[in-house]
Coordinates of C-alpha atoms in Angstrom, one line a residue:
M22 CA 157.1 48.2 164.8
K23 CA 154.4 46.6 162.8
R24 CA 151.3 48.7 162.7
A25 CA 148.0 47.9 161.2
V26 CA 145.3 50.3 160.1
I27 CA 141.8 48.9 159.8
L28 CA 139.5 51.2 157.8
A29 CA 136.0 50.8 159.4
A30 CA 134.3 54.3 159.4
G31 CA 131.7 53.8 156.6
G32 CA 128.0 53.8 157.2
G33 CA 127.3 50.7 155.0
R34 CA 124.5 52.7 153.2
R35 CA 123.7 49.9 150.7
L36 CA 124.0 47.2 153.4
G37 CA 121.8 49.0 155.9
Q38 CA 124.3 49.1 158.7
P39 CA 128.0 49.7 159.1
K40 CA 130.2 46.7 157.9
P41 CA 132.1 46.5 161.2
L42 CA 129.0 45.5 163.0
V43 CA 128.0 42.6 160.6
A44 CA 127.9 39.3 162.5
Y45 CA 130.6 37.0 161.4
G46 CA 132.2 33.9 162.9
G47 CA 130.9 34.3 166.4
G48 CA 131.8 38.0 166.5
T49 CA 131.7 40.8 163.9
L50 CA 133.7 41.5 160.8
L51 CA 135.7 44.0 162.8
S52 CA 136.6 41.6 165.6
H53 CA 137.5 39.0 163.1
T54 CA 139.9 41.5 161.2
I55 CA 141.5 42.6 164.5
G56 CA 142.2 38.9 165.4
R57 CA 143.7 38.2 161.9
V58 CA 146.1 41.3 161.9
V59 CA 147.3 40.5 165.4
E60 CA 147.8 36.9 164.5
A61 CA 149.9 38.2 161.5
G62 CA 152.1 40.1 163.9
A63 CA 150.7 43.6 164.2
E64 CA 151.9 45.1 167.5
E65 CA 149.6 48.1 167.3
V66 CA 146.0 48.2 165.6
N67 CA 144.7 51.6 164.6
I68 CA 141.0 51.4 163.8
V69 CA 139.6 54.3 162.0
I70 CA 135.9 54.8 162.9
G71 CA 133.1 57.2 162.0
A72 CA 129.6 56.0 161.5
R73 CA 128.1 54.7 164.8
R74 CA 131.4 54.9 166.3
R75 CA 130.3 54.1 169.9
Q76 CA 128.6 50.9 168.7
V77 CA 131.6 49.9 166.6
E78 CA 134.0 50.5 169.6
Q79 CA 131.6 48.4 171.8
A80 CA 131.5 45.6 169.3
A81 CA 135.3 45.4 169.4
I82 CA 135.7 45.6 173.1
D83 CA 135.7 41.7 173.6
V84 CA 138.6 41.2 171.2
V85 CA 140.8 44.0 172.2
H86 CA 144.4 42.6 171.8
G87 CA 147.4 44.6 172.7
A88 CA 147.6 48.2 171.6
I89 CA 144.3 49.4 170.0
R90 CA 144.0 53.0 169.0
W91 CA 140.8 54.5 167.8
V92 CA 141.1 57.1 165.2
V93 CA 137.9 59.1 164.7
N94 CA 137.2 60.2 161.0
R95 CA 134.5 62.9 161.4
D96 CA 134.4 63.3 157.6
W97 CA 133.6 59.6 156.9
R98 CA 130.7 60.5 154.6
S99 CA 133.3 61.9 152.0
G100 CA 134.8 58.6 151.2
Q101 CA 137.3 55.9 152.2
S102 CA 140.3 58.4 151.4
T103 CA 139.3 60.5 154.4
S104 CA 139.8 57.5 156.6
L105 CA 143.2 56.9 155.3
R106 CA 144.1 60.6 155.8
A107 CA 142.8 60.4 159.4
A108 CA 145.1 57.4 160.0
M109 CA 148.0 59.2 158.2
T110 CA 147.6 62.3 160.5
D111 CA 147.3 60.2 163.6
L112 CA 150.4 58.0 162.8
D113 CA 152.5 60.9 161.5
Q114 CA 154.2 61.8 164.8
R115 CA 154.5 58.3 166.1
L116 CA 156.0 56.6 163.0
D117 CA 159.7 55.6 163.1
R118 CA 161.7 55.0 159.9
E119 CA 161.8 51.2 160.6
D120 CA 158.0 51.0 161.0
V121 CA 155.7 49.1 158.6
V122 CA 152.1 50.1 158.2
L123 CA 149.6 47.5 156.9
V124 CA 146.2 48.9 155.6
T125 CA 143.2 46.7 155.4
L126 CA 139.4 47.0 155.4
C127 CA 137.1 45.6 158.1
D128 CA 135.0 43.7 155.5
L129 CA 137.6 41.2 154.0
P130 CA 136.9 38.2 156.1
R131 CA 138.5 35.7 153.7
V132 CA 141.9 37.3 154.0
P133 CA 144.0 34.9 156.1
A134 CA 146.5 35.9 158.6
E135 CA 149.3 34.4 156.5
H136 CA 148.5 36.9 153.7
Y137 CA 148.9 39.8 156.2
R138 CA 152.1 38.2 157.6
A139 CA 153.5 37.9 154.0
L140 CA 152.8 41.6 153.4
F141 CA 154.5 42.6 156.7
A142 CA 157.5 40.3 155.7
T143 CA 157.8 41.8 152.2
V144 CA 158.1 45.3 153.5
A145 CA 160.0 44.8 156.7
G146 CA 162.1 41.8 155.8
L147 CA 163.0 42.5 152.2
R148 CA 163.2 46.2 152.6
R149 CA 160.5 47.0 150.0
E150 CA 158.7 50.2 150.4
V151 CA 155.2 49.0 149.3
A152 CA 153.6 45.5 148.9
A153 CA 150.1 45.3 147.7
T154 CA 147.5 42.5 147.1
G155 CA 147.0 41.4 143.5
C156 CA 143.4 41.8 142.6
G157 CA 143.2 40.2 139.2
S158 CA 139.8 39.3 137.7
A159 CA 140.7 35.6 137.6
A160 CA 140.8 35.6 141.5
G161 CA 137.6 37.7 141.7
A162 CA 137.4 40.7 143.8
G163 CA 136.9 39.9 147.4
E164 CA 138.6 36.5 147.3
T165 CA 141.8 37.6 148.9
G166 CA 141.7 41.3 148.7
A167 CA 139.7 44.2 147.4
G168 CA 140.3 46.3 144.3
T169 CA 138.8 47.3 141.1
G170 CA 139.7 45.0 138.2
D171 CA 143.3 43.9 137.6
G172 CA 146.1 45.4 139.7
P173 CA 147.0 46.1 143.2
G174 CA 144.5 46.6 146.0
V175 CA 144.0 46.3 149.8
P176 CA 145.3 44.9 152.0
V177 CA 148.6 46.9 151.3
C178 CA 151.7 47.5 153.4
F179 CA 153.9 50.5 153.4
G180 CA 157.4 51.3 154.8
A181 CA 157.5 54.5 156.8
S182 CA 159.0 56.6 154.0
A183 CA 156.3 55.5 151.5
W184 CA 153.5 56.0 154.0
R185 CA 154.6 59.6 154.5
E186 CA 154.6 60.2 150.7
L187 CA 151.0 59.1 150.1
D188 CA 149.0 62.0 148.5
G189 CA 146.3 62.4 145.9
L190 CA 143.7 60.9 148.2
D191 CA 140.1 61.7 147.2
G192 CA 136.7 60.1 147.5
D193 CA 136.5 56.3 148.0
R194 CA 139.9 55.8 146.2
G195 CA 143.3 56.3 147.7

């Protein structure tokens, strides 16, 4: 099964509101991202929420496609890694060895469905354990993915065995 995890728990302190609630393209950043991962083939969408979670859930109601699971991160103030850990805990018992898990952020509106689809295909079709987005300084952070400097960043896709081996998560980095 192709599963997507959308990290959408942060409070958007610098922005003044949670990023999932930001208006974008006739909806919100979150609704846009849900649509893109579903278009890319996600059969289940796991949305990690924390700050203003009721408002975030309500904002996504209009675009609920297929199987949406809400994962509550009560420790969202401690950084993005806590959202990833919450998703890992939630998925742990349901993950089959053939499953593929795509992780993305709710605030990457310029990532096309084709990019998500390619990540799914690289892990599922080519039997790779991990496929990540290149975030070189030439492309500019935020153009197709998010990262810090050169190297891999989100969105990223994991095979089930690699997903289960993630550790060392702390703060805003995973």
